[in-house]
Amino acid sequence: MRVGVVVFPGSNCDRDALWAVERAGAEPVELWHAEADLKGVDAVILPGGFSYGDYLRPGAIARFAAVMGPVERFAREGGPVLGICNGFQVLCEAHLLPGALLQNRRLRFVCRRVRVRVERSDTPWTAACRPGHELTLPVAHNEGNYFADPATLSRLEEEGRIVLRYLENPNGSANGIAGVCSEGRNVVGLMPHPERASDPVLGSEEGLKILGSVLVGARV
C-alpha cells in the first residue's frame, strides 16, 4: 500500500510521518504542496507542523494549495485521509471536517503526552483498535481547542463521529474531543501525534495502532 504524506512549507512532522508509515508496513510517498498530483497513492496523510499562512489562521491558506484539489476529490470519492495537528486544521479549513481549532484554553502552547480513548473503530485510521482502547500519544499545539456549535457537537455525538477523546483534556476542547471523522468516516482529523509514538527509540509504538489501521482495511 502506498501512503502519501503532504509536505507544506513549515511542516515539521513530515519526516516523522514518512518514517512511521514505513514502520507500519506501507510505502511512504512525499507529496509536495505545490503539485496537484497524488502520485496514485492509496491513502493520504496531512502531517503536523506549520503551513504557509498560519499567521492568519492555522490552515487557512494551506487549504488552497495546489495539492488540496486532488486531496479533496480523493476524500469525496471515499479515499482514506488523515490530518494530524496542523493537518487537522487544514482539513477543517477545507470543510472536509466540521468545526474549528481555536487557541488553547490557557493561551499556552501544550507539549506533552496525554491519554486518549478510541471511541470508534469503524474508520480506516482506527480499524486496528477497539472502542474503549486507551492510548498515550504526544500533543504539541497552540491551537488545539476543538470548537463547534452545539448543534454540530450533538450531531457528531449522535452519529458516532468522535474518533478520539481526551481522558485528560490539555486544551479545553469541547466534549474532550481529540479527533473526529467525516460523514463517510474515511476522513479523520486528530490533534495527538501518532507518528511521534511509532518507534521504541521514541519510547512508544502505540501510534502504529492508528497509522497501521489503514492497512487493515486494505487487506479486507
PDB file of N, CA and C in Angstrom, residues 129-165:
ATOM      1  N   CYS A 129      -7.915  -0.845  16.154  1.00  0.00           N
ATOM      2  CA  CYS A 129      -8.220  -0.623  17.566  1.00  0.00           C
ATOM      3  C   CYS A 129      -9.611  -1.162  17.881  1.00  0.00           C
ATOM      4  N   ARG A 130      -9.955  -1.103  19.135  1.00  0.00           N
ATOM      5  CA  ARG A 130     -11.315  -1.451  19.535  1.00  0.00           C
ATOM      6  C   ARG A 130     -11.886  -0.255  20.303  1.00  0.00           C
ATOM      7  N   PRO A 131     -13.194  -0.051  20.269  1.00  0.00           N
ATOM      8  CA  PRO A 131     -13.776   1.039  21.052  1.00  0.00           C
ATOM      9  C   PRO A 131     -13.423   0.878  22.531  1.00  0.00           C
ATOM     10  N   GLY A 132     -12.982   1.961  23.130  1.00  0.00           N
ATOM     11  CA  GLY A 132     -12.565   1.915  24.527  1.00  0.00           C
ATOM     12  C   GLY A 132     -11.080   1.718  24.709  1.00  0.00           C
ATOM     13  N   HIS A 133     -10.363   1.402  23.617  1.00  0.00           N
ATOM     14  CA  HIS A 133      -8.911   1.215  23.683  1.00  0.00           C
ATOM     15  C   HIS A 133      -8.264   2.534  24.095  1.00  0.00           C
ATOM     16  N   GLU A 134      -7.365   2.500  25.071  1.00  0.00           N
ATOM     17  CA  GLU A 134      -6.693   3.705  25.537  1.00  0.00           C
ATOM     18  C   GLU A 134      -5.258   3.744  25.016  1.00  0.00           C
ATOM     19  N   LEU A 135      -4.855   4.934  24.575  1.00  0.00           N
ATOM     20  CA  LEU A 135      -3.515   5.155  24.052  1.00  0.00           C
ATOM     21  C   LEU A 135      -2.889   6.360  24.749  1.00  0.00           C
ATOM     22  N   THR A 136      -1.582   6.362  24.834  1.00  0.00           N
ATOM     23  CA  THR A 136      -0.857   7.539  25.297  1.00  0.00           C
ATOM     24  C   THR A 136      -0.102   8.098  24.100  1.00  0.00           C
ATOM     25  N   LEU A 137      -0.462   9.319  23.689  1.00  0.00           N
ATOM     26  CA  LEU A 137       0.111   9.921  22.492  1.00  0.00           C
ATOM     27  C   LEU A 137       0.582  11.343  22.800  1.00  0.00           C
ATOM     28  N   PRO A 138       1.601  11.822  22.100  1.00  0.00           N
ATOM     29  CA  PRO A 138       2.076  13.192  22.313  1.00  0.00           C
ATOM     30  C   PRO A 138       1.133  14.218  21.672  1.00  0.00           C
ATOM     31  N   VAL A 139       1.020  15.368  22.310  1.00  0.00           N
ATOM     32  CA  VAL A 139       0.386  16.525  21.679  1.00  0.00           C
ATOM     33  C   VAL A 139       1.406  17.651  21.666  1.00  0.00           C
ATOM     34  N   ALA A 140       1.323  18.522  20.673  1.00  0.00           N
ATOM     35  CA  ALA A 140       2.221  19.674  20.576  1.00  0.00           C
ATOM     36  C   ALA A 140       1.509  20.717  19.723  1.00  0.00           C
ATOM     37  N   HIS A 141       0.781  21.614  20.369  1.00  0.00           N
ATOM     38  CA  HIS A 141      -0.003  22.591  19.605  1.00  0.00           C
ATOM     39  C   HIS A 141      -0.324  23.833  20.433  1.00  0.00           C
ATOM     40  N   ASN A 142      -0.613  24.893  19.728  1.00  0.00           N
ATOM     41  CA  ASN A 142      -1.076  26.137  20.340  1.00  0.00           C
ATOM     42  C   ASN A 142      -2.555  26.356  20.066  1.00  0.00           C
ATOM     43  N   GLU A 143      -3.019  25.819  18.913  1.00  0.00           N
ATOM     44  CA  GLU A 143      -4.434  25.914  18.548  1.00  0.00           C
ATOM     45  C   GLU A 143      -5.002  24.504  18.400  1.00  0.00           C
ATOM     46  N   GLY A 144      -5.293  23.886  19.537  1.00  0.00           N
ATOM     47  CA  GLY A 144      -5.812  22.519  19.517  1.00  0.00           C
ATOM     48  C   GLY A 144      -7.155  22.398  20.186  1.00  0.00           C
ATOM     49  N   ASN A 145      -7.737  23.531  20.528  1.00  0.00           N
ATOM     50  CA  ASN A 145      -9.008  23.593  21.252  1.00  0.00           C
ATOM     51  C   ASN A 145     -10.161  23.411  20.274  1.00  0.00           C
ATOM     52  N   TYR A 146     -10.671  22.174  20.171  1.00  0.00           N
ATOM     53  CA  TYR A 146     -11.716  21.886  19.177  1.00  0.00           C
ATOM     54  C   TYR A 146     -13.023  22.581  19.549  1.00  0.00           C
ATOM     55  N   PHE A 147     -13.582  23.268  18.563  1.00  0.00           N
ATOM     56  CA  PHE A 147     -14.823  24.012  18.776  1.00  0.00           C
ATOM     57  C   PHE A 147     -15.805  23.719  17.654  1.00  0.00           C
ATOM     58  N   ALA A 148     -17.066  23.582  18.016  1.00  0.00           N
ATOM     59  CA  ALA A 148     -18.159  23.510  17.050  1.00  0.00           C
ATOM     60  C   ALA A 148     -19.404  24.012  17.768  1.00  0.00           C
ATOM     61  N   ASP A 149     -20.382  24.479  17.007  1.00  0.00           N
ATOM     62  CA  ASP A 149     -21.614  24.969  17.634  1.00  0.00           C
ATOM     63  C   ASP A 149     -22.359  23.800  18.277  1.00  0.00           C
ATOM     64  N   PRO A 150     -23.255  24.067  19.216  1.00  0.00           N
ATOM     65  CA  PRO A 150     -23.951  22.993  19.943  1.00  0.00           C
ATOM     66  C   PRO A 150     -24.661  21.993  19.038  1.00  0.00           C
ATOM     67  N   ALA A 151     -25.256  22.469  17.957  1.00  0.00           N
ATOM     68  CA  ALA A 151     -25.962  21.548  17.048  1.00  0.00           C
ATOM     69  C   ALA A 151     -24.993  20.589  16.383  1.00  0.00           C
ATOM     70  N   THR A 152     -23.835  21.106  15.975  1.00  0.00           N
ATOM     71  CA  THR A 152     -22.827  20.251  15.333  1.00  0.00           C
ATOM     72  C   THR A 152     -22.260  19.241  16.325  1.00  0.00           C
ATOM     73  N   LEU A 153     -22.000  19.689  17.543  1.00  0.00           N
ATOM     74  CA  LEU A 153     -21.494  18.766  18.571  1.00  0.00           C
ATOM     75  C   LEU A 153     -22.495  17.656  18.841  1.00  0.00           C
ATOM     76  N   SER A 154     -23.766  17.998  18.918  1.00  0.00           N
ATOM     77  CA  SER A 154     -24.806  16.991  19.150  1.00  0.00           C
ATOM     78  C   SER A 154     -24.845  15.998  17.997  1.00  0.00           C
ATOM     79  N   ARG A 155     -24.725  16.516  16.770  1.00  0.00           N
ATOM     80  CA  ARG A 155     -24.765  15.637  15.603  1.00  0.00           C
ATOM     81  C   ARG A 155     -23.559  14.700  15.593  1.00  0.00           C
ATOM     82  N   LEU A 156     -22.385  15.227  15.939  1.00  0.00           N
ATOM     83  CA  LEU A 156     -21.182  14.387  15.989  1.00  0.00           C
ATOM     84  C   LEU A 156     -21.330  13.271  17.016  1.00  0.00           C
ATOM     85  N   GLU A 157     -21.897  13.600  18.166  1.00  0.00           N
ATOM     86  CA  GLU A 157     -22.114  12.582  19.210  1.00  0.00           C
ATOM     87  C   GLU A 157     -23.134  11.548  18.739  1.00  0.00           C
ATOM     88  N   GLU A 158     -24.245  12.011  18.186  1.00  0.00           N
ATOM     89  CA  GLU A 158     -25.320  11.100  17.767  1.00  0.00           C
ATOM     90  C   GLU A 158     -24.882  10.192  16.625  1.00  0.00           C
ATOM     91  N   GLU A 159     -24.065  10.719  15.721  1.00  0.00           N
ATOM     92  CA  GLU A 159     -23.642   9.945  14.555  1.00  0.00           C
ATOM     93  C   GLU A 159     -22.378   9.133  14.821  1.00  0.00           C
ATOM     94  N   GLY A 160     -21.868   9.202  16.045  1.00  0.00           N
ATOM     95  CA  GLY A 160     -20.670   8.435  16.378  1.00  0.00           C
ATOM     96  C   GLY A 160     -19.457   8.868  15.586  1.00  0.00           C
ATOM     97  N   ARG A 161     -19.283  10.171  15.429  1.00  0.00           N
ATOM     98  CA  ARG A 161     -18.182  10.682  14.603  1.00  0.00           C
ATOM     99  C   ARG A 161     -17.028  11.242  15.431  1.00  0.00           C
ATOM    100  N   ILE A 162     -17.092  11.074  16.737  1.00  0.00           N
ATOM    101  CA  ILE A 162     -15.938  11.415  17.579  1.00  0.00           C
ATOM    102  C   ILE A 162     -15.047  10.178  17.633  1.00  0.00           C
ATOM    103  N   VAL A 163     -13.859  10.307  17.111  1.00  0.00           N
ATOM    104  CA  VAL A 163     -12.957   9.164  16.933  1.00  0.00           C
ATOM    105  C   VAL A 163     -12.058   8.954  18.147  1.00  0.00           C
ATOM    106  N   LEU A 164     -11.486  10.053  18.658  1.00  0.00           N
ATOM    107  CA  LEU A 164     -10.644  10.007  19.859  1.00  0.00           C
ATOM    108  C   LEU A 164     -11.147  11.038  20.853  1.00  0.00           C
ATOM    109  N   ARG A 165     -11.060  10.680  22.144  1.00  0.00           N
ATOM    110  CA  ARG A 165     -11.465  11.618  23.185  1.00  0.00           C
ATOM    111  C   ARG A 165     -10.373  11.667  24.260  1.00  0.00           C
TER     112      ARG A 165
END
